[in-house]
PDB file of C-alpha atoms in Angstrom:
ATOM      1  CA  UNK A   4       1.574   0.035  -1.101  1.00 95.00           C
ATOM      2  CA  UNK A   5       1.250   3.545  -2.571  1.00 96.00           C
ATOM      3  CA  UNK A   6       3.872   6.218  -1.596  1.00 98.00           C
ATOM      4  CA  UNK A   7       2.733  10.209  -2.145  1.00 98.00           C
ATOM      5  CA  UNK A   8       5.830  12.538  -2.280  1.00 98.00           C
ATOM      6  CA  UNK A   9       4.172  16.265  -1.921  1.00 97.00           C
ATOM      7  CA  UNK A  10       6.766  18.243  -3.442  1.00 97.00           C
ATOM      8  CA  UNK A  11       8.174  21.970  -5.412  1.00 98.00           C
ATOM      9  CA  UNK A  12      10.534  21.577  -7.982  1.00 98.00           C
ATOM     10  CA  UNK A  13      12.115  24.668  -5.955  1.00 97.00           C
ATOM     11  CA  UNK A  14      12.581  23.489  -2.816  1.00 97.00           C
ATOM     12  CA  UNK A  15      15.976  22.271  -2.454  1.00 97.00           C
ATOM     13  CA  UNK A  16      14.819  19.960   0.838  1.00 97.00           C
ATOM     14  CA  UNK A  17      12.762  18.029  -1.635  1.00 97.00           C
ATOM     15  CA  UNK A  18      15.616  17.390  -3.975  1.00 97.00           C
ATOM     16  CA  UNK A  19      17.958  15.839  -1.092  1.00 97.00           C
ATOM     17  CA  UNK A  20      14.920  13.970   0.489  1.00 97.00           C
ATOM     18  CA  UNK A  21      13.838  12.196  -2.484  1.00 98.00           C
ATOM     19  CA  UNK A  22      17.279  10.897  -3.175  1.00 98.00           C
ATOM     20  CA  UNK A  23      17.607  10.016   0.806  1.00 98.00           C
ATOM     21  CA  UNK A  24      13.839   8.271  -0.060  1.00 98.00           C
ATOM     22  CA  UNK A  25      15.062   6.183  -3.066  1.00 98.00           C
ATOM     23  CA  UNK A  26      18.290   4.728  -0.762  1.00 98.00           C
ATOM     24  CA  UNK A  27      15.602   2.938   1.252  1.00 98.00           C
ATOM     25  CA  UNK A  28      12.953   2.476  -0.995  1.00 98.00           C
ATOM     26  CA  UNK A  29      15.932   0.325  -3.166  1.00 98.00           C
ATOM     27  CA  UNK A  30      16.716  -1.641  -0.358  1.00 98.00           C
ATOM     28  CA  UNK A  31      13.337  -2.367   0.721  1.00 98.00           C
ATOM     29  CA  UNK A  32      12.608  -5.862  -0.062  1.00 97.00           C
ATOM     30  CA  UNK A  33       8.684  -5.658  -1.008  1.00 97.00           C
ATOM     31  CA  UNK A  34      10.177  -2.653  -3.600  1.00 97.00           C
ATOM     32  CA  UNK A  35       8.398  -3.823  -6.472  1.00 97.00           C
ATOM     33  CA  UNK A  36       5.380  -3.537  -4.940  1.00 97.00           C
ATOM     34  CA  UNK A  37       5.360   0.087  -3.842  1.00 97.00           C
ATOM     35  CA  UNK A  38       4.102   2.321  -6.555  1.00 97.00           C
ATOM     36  CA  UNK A  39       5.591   6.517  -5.884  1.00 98.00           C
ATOM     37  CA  UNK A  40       2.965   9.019  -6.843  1.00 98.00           C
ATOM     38  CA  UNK A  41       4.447  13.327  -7.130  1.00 98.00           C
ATOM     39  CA  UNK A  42       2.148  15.518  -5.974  1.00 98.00           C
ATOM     40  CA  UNK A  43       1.922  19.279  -6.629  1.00 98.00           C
ATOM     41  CA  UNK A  44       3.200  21.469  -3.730  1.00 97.00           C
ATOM     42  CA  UNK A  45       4.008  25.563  -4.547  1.00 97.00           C
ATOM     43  CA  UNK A  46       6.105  27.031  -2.008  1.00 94.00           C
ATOM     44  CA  UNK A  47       5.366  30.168  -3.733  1.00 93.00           C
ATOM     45  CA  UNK A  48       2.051  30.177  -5.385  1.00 93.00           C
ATOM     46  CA  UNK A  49       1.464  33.936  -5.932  1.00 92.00           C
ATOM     47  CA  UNK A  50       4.412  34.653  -7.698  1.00 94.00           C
ATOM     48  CA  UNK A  51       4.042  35.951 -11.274  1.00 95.00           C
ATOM     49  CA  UNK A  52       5.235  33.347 -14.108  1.00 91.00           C
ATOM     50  CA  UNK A  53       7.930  35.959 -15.170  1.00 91.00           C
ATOM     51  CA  UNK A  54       8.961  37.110 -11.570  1.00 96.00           C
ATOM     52  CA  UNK A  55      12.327  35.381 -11.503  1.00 97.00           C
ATOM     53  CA  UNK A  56      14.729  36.860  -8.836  1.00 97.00           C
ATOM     54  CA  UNK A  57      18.309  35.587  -7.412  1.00 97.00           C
ATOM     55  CA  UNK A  58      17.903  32.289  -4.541  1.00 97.00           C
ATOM     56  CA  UNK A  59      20.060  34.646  -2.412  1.00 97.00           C
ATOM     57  CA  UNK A  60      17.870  37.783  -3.008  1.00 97.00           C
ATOM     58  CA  UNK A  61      14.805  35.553  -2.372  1.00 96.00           C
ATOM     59  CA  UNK A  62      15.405  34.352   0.834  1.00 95.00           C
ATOM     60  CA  UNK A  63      16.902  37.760   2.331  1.00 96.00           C
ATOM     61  CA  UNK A  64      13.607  39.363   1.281  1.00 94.00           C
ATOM     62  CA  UNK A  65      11.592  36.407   2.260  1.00 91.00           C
ATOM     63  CA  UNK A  66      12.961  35.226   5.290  1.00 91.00           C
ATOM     64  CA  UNK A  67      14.925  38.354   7.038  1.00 93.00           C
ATOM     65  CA  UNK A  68      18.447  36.841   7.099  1.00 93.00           C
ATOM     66  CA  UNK A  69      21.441  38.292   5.927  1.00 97.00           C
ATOM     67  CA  UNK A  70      22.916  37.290   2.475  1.00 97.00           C
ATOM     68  CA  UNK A  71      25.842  35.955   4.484  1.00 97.00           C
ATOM     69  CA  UNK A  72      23.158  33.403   6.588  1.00 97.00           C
ATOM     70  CA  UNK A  73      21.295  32.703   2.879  1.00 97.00           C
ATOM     71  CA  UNK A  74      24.230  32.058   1.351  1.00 97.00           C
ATOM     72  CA  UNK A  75      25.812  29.810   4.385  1.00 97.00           C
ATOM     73  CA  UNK A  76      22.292  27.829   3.893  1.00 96.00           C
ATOM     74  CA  UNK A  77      22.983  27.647   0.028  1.00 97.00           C
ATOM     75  CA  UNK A  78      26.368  25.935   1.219  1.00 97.00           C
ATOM     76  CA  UNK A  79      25.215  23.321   3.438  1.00 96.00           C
ATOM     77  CA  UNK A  80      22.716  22.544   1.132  1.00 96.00           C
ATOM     78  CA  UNK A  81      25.459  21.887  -1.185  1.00 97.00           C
ATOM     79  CA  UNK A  82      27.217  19.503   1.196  1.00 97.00           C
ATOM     80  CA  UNK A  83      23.863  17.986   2.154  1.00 96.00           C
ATOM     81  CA  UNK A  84      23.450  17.400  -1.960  1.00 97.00           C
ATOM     82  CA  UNK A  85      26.901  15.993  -2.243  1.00 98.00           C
ATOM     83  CA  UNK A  86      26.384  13.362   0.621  1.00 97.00           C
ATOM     84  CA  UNK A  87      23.834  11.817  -1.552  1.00 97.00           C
ATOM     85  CA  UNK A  88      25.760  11.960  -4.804  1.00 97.00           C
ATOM     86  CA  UNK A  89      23.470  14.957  -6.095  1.00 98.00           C
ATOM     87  CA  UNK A  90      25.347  17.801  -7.677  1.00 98.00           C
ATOM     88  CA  UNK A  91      24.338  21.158  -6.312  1.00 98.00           C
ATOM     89  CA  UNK A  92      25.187  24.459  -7.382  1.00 98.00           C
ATOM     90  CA  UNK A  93      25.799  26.734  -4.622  1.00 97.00           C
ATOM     91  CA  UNK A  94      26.289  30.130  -6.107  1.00 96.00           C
ATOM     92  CA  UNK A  95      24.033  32.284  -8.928  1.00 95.00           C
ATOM     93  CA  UNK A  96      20.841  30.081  -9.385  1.00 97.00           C
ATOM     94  CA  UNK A  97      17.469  32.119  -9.647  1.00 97.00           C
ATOM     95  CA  UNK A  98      13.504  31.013  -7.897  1.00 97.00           C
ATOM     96  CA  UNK A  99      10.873  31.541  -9.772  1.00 97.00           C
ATOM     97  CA  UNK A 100       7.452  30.048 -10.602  1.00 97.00           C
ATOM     98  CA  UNK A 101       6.793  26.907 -10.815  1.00 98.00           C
ATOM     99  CA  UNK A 102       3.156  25.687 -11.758  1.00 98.00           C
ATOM    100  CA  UNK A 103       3.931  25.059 -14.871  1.00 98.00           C
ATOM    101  CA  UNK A 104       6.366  22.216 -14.157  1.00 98.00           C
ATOM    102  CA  UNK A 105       3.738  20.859 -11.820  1.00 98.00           C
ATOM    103  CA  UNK A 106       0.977  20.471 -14.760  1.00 98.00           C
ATOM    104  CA  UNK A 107       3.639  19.126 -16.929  1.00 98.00           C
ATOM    105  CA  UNK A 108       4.323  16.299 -14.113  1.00 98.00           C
ATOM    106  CA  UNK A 109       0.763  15.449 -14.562  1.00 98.00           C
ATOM    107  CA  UNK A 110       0.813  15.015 -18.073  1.00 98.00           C
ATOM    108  CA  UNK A 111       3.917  13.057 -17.593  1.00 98.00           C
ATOM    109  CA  UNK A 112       2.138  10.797 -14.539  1.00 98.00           C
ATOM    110  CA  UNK A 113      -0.163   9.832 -17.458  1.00 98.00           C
ATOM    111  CA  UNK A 114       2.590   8.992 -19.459  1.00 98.00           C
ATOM    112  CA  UNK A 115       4.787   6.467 -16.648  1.00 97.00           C
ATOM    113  CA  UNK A 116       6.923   9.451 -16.989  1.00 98.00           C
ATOM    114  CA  UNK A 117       6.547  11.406 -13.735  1.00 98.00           C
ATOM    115  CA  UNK A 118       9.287  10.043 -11.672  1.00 98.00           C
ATOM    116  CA  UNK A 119      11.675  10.796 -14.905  1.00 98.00           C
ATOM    117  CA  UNK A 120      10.864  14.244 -15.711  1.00 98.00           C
ATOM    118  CA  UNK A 121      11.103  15.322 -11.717  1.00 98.00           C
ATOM    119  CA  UNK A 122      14.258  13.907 -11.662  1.00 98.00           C
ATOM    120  CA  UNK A 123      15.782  15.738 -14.943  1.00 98.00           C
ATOM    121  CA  UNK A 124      13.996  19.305 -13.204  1.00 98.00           C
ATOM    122  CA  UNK A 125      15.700  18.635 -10.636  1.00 98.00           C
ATOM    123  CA  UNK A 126      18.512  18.596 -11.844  1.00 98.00           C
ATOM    124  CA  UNK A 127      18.069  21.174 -14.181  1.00 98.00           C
ATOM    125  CA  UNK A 128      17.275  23.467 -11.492  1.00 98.00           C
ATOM    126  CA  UNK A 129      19.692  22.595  -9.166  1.00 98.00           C
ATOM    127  CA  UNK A 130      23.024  21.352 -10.692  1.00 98.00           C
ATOM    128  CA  UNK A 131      23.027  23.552 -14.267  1.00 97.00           C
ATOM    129  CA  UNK A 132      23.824  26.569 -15.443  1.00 95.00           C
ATOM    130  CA  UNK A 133      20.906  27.374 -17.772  1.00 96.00           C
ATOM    131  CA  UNK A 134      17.662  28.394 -16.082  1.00 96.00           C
ATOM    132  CA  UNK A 135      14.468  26.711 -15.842  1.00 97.00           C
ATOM    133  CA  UNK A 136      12.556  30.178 -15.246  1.00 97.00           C
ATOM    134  CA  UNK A 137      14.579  32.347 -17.361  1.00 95.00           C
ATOM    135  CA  UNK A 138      14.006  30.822 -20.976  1.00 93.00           C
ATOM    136  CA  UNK A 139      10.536  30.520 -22.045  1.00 90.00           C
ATOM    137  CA  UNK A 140       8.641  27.548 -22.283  1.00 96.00           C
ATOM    138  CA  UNK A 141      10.936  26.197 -24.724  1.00 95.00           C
ATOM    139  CA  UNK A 142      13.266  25.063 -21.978  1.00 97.00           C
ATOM    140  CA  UNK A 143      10.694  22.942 -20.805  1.00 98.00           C
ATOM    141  CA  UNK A 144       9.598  21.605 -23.832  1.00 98.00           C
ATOM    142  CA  UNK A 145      13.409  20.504 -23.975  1.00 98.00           C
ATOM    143  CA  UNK A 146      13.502  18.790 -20.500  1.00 98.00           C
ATOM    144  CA  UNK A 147      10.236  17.187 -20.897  1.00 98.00           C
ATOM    145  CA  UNK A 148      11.076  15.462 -24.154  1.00 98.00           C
ATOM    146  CA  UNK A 149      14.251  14.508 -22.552  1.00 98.00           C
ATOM    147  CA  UNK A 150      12.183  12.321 -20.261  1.00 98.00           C
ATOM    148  CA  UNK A 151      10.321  11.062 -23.466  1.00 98.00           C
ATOM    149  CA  UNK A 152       7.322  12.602 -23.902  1.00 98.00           C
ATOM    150  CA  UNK A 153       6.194  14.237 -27.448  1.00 98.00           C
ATOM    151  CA  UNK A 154       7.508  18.016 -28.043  1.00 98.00           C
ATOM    152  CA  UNK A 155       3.963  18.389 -29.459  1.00 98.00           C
ATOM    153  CA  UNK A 156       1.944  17.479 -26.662  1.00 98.00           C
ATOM    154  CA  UNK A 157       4.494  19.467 -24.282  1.00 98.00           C
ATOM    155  CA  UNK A 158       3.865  22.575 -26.318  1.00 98.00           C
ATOM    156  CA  UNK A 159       0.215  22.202 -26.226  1.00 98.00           C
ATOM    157  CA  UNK A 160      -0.174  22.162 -22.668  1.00 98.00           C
ATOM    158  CA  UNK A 161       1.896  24.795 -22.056  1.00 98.00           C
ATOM    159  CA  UNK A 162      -0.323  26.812 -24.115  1.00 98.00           C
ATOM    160  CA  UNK A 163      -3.460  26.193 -22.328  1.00 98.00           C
ATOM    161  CA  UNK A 164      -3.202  27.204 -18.574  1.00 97.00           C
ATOM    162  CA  UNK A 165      -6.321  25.616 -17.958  1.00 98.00           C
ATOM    163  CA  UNK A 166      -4.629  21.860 -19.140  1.00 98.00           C
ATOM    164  CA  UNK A 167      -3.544  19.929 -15.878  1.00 98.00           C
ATOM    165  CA  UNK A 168      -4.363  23.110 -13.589  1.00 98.00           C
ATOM    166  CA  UNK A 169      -6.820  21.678 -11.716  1.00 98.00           C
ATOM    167  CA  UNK A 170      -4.779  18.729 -11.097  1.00 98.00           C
ATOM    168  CA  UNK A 171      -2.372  21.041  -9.583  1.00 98.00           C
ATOM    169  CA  UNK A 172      -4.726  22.899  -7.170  1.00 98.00           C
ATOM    170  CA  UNK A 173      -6.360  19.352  -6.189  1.00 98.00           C
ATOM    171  CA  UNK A 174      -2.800  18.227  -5.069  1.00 98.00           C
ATOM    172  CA  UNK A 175      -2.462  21.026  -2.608  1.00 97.00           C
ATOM    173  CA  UNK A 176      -5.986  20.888  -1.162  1.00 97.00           C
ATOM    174  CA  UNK A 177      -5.062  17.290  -0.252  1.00 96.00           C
ATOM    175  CA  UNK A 178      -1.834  18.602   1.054  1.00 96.00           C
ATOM    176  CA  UNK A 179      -3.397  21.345   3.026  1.00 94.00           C
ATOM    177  CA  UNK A 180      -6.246  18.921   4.018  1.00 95.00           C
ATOM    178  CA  UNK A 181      -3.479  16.044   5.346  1.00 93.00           C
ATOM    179  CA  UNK A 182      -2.066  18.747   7.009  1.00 91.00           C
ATOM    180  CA  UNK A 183       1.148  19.408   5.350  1.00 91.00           C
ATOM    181  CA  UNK A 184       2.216  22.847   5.282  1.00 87.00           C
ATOM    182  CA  UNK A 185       5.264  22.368   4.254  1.00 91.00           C
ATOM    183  CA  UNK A 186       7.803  20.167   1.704  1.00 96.00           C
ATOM    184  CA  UNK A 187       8.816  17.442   1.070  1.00 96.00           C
ATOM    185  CA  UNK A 188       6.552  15.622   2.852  1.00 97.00           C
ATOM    186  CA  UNK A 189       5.147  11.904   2.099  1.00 97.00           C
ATOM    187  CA  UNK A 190       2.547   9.734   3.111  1.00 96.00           C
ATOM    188  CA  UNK A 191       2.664   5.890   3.018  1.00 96.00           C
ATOM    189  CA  UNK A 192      -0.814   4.505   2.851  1.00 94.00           C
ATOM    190  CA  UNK A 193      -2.572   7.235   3.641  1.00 93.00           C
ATOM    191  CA  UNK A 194      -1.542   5.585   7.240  1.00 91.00           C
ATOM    192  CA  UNK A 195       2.272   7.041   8.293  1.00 92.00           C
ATOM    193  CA  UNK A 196       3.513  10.830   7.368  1.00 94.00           C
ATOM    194  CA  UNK A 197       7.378  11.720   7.101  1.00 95.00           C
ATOM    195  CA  UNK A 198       7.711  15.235   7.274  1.00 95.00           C
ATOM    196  CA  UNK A 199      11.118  16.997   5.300  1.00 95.00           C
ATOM    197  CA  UNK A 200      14.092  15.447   4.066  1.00 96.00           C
ATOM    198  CA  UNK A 201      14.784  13.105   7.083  1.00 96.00           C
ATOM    199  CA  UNK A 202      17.361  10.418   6.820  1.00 96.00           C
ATOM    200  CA  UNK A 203      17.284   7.174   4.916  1.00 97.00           C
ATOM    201  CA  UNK A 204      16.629   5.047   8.177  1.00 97.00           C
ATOM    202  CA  UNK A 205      13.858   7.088   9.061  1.00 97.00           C
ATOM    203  CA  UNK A 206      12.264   5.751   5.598  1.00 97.00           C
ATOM    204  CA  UNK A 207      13.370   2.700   5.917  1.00 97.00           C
ATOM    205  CA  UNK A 208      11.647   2.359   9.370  1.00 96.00           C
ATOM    206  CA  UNK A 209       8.645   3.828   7.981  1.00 96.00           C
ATOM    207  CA  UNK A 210       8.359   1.833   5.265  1.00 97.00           C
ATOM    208  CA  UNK A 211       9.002  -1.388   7.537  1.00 96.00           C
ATOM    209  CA  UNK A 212       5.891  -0.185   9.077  1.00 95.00           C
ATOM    210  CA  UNK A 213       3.668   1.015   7.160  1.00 95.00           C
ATOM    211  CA  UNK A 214       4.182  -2.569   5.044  1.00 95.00           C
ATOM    212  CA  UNK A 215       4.257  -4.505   8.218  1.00 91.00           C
ATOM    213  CA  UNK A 216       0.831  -2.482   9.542  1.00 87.00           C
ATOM    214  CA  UNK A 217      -1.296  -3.052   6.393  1.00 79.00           C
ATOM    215  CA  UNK A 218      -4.445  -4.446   7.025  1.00 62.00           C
ATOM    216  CA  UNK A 219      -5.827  -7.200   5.338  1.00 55.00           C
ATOM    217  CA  UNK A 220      -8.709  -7.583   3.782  1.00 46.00           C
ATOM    218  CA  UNK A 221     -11.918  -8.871   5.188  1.00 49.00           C
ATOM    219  CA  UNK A 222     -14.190 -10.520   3.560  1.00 46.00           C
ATOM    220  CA  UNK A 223     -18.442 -10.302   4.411  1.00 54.00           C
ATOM    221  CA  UNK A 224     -20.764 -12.713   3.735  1.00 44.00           C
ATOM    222  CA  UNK A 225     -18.648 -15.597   3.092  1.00 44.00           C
ATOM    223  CA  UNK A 226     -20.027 -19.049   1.570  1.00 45.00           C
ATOM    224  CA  UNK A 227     -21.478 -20.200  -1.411  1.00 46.00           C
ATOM    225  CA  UNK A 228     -22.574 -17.111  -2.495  1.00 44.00           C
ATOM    226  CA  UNK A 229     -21.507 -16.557  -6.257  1.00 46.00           C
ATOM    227  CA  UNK A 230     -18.295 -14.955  -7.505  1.00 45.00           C
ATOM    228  CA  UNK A 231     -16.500 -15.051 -10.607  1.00 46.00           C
ATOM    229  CA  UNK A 232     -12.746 -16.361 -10.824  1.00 45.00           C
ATOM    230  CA  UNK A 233      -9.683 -17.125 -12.771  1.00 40.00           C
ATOM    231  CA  UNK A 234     -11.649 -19.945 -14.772  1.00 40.00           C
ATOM    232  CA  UNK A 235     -14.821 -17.540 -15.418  1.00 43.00           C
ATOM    233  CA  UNK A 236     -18.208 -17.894 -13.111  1.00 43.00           C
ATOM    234  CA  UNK A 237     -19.762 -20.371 -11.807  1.00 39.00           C
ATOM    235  CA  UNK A 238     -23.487 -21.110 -13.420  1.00 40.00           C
ATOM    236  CA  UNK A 239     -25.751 -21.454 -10.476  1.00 43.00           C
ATOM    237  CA  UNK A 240     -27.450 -25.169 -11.341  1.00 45.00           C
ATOM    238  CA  UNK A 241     -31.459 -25.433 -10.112  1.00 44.00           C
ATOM    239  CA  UNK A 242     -32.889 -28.304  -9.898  1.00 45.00           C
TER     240      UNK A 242
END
C-alpha cells in the first residue's frame, strides 16, 4: 500500500500531522508493507526566494488577525508540537520560500532519503534558532548532507532552478487535481483522503481501511495459456 503525504516544509500543521501519522503507521501491523511518498505542496508559491518576513508579521498581513491572535496560534501550536514529543519554537521564527527544499526532497526521494531530509527541515525550521531562509543555500547544503546525500550533488541542484522543478509543479497539479487545497493532506491508495493534522486514531482507522478495502487482483483468461514463473517458462511442446 502506497501512502502520499502532500506537504510545505512551512506549514506547521504538516509538522504535527506527520508525527501524529507515524504513531499509527508504527503500530500498524502490515507496516512493512506501506511505502510513504512526500509530495510538493507551496502554501506560498509567489513569494520571492529572498522575501523572508517574521511568522507573526506573516500571518497578521496574511490572514487579518491581530499579533496577539497570531501569536496565541504560534502557542498552541507549540503545545500541539509538545504533545507529540516535537520541539517547537514559539517566538522569533521567520516564513519564507520554500521550493527549493521541495526539489531537494526529490533528489533525496531518488536517493531513499526523502523521509530523512523532511524530517531534519522540519526540524530545522521549527525547533532551531538558525534560519532555513535566511542563510543562503549553504544552509541547505548543510541539512541535506546531514540526511546523507553528497554536498556536491546538493550544490548542483541548487544551482540549476530548472533541476527537480518540474517535479515540484507536477506534485501540486496532482494535489490541485485530487482536490486538496490545502496541507497536510494524504491519500492512501489513491482510494481514502485524510485531510490536516487529524489524530492518530483517525489514521489508524484509515489505514485499517484502506488495507482491509484493497482489491485483489483478477486475473483474465485463465488456463493453460503460457506464463513465465519462478523456475523460468514453460516451452510449449507440439507434437
Amino acid at each position: 500500500m502506497r501512502v502520499e503525504i502532500w506537504s510545505d516544509i512551512a506549514c506547521p500543521w504538516c509538522y504535527v500531522g506527520k508525527a501524529r501519522f507515524e504513531k499509527a503507521l508504527a503500530a500498524f501491523p502490515h507496516r512493512d508493507e506501506v511505502e510513504v511518498v512526500h509530495r510538493s505542496f507551496e502554501l506560498d508559491p509567489g513569494r520571492a526566494k529572498g522575501d523572508v518576513q517574521p511568522v507573526i508579521t506573516m500571518l497578521t498581513g496574511k490572514y487579518g488577525m491581530s499579533e496577539e491572535q497570531a501569536q496565541a496560534g504560534e502557542d498552541n501550536l507549540g503545545a500541539q508540537a509538545a504533545a507529540e514529543g516535537l520541539d517547537y519554537r514559539t517566538r522569533d521564527r521567520d516564513h519564507g520560500n520554500t521550493f527549493d527544499m521541495h526539489r531537494l526532497l526529490h533528489l533525496a526521494k531518488e536517493h531513499g532519503r526523502q523521509d530523512r531530509l523532511i524530517q531534519i527541515l522540519y526540524r530545522a525550521n521549527f525547533a532551531e534558532e538558525r534560519s532555513v531562509f535566511t542563510e543562503g543555500d549553504e544552509r541547505l547544503v548543510e541539512l541535506a548532507v546531514e540526511a546523507g546525500l553528497d554536498a556536491g550533488v546538493v550544490r548542483a541542484v541548487l544551482a540549476d532552478p530548472d533541476a527537480y522543478a518540474d517535479a515540484v509543479r507536477a506534485d501540486e497539479q496532482e494535489a490541485a487535481r485530487l482536490g486538496a487545497n490545502g496541507v497536510p493532506f494524504f491519500v492512501l491508495d489513491r482510494a481514502y483522503g485524510v485531510s490536516g493534522a487529524q489524530p492518530a486514531e483517525v489514521f489508524t482507522q484509515a489505514l485499517d481501511r484502506a488495507w482491509g478495502e484493497r482489491s485483489p487482483l483478477r486475473l483474465a483468461g485463465q488456463g493453460d495459456a503460457g506464463a513465465c514463473g519462478p523456475d523460468g517458462c514453460a516451452v510449449p511442446q507440439h507434437g
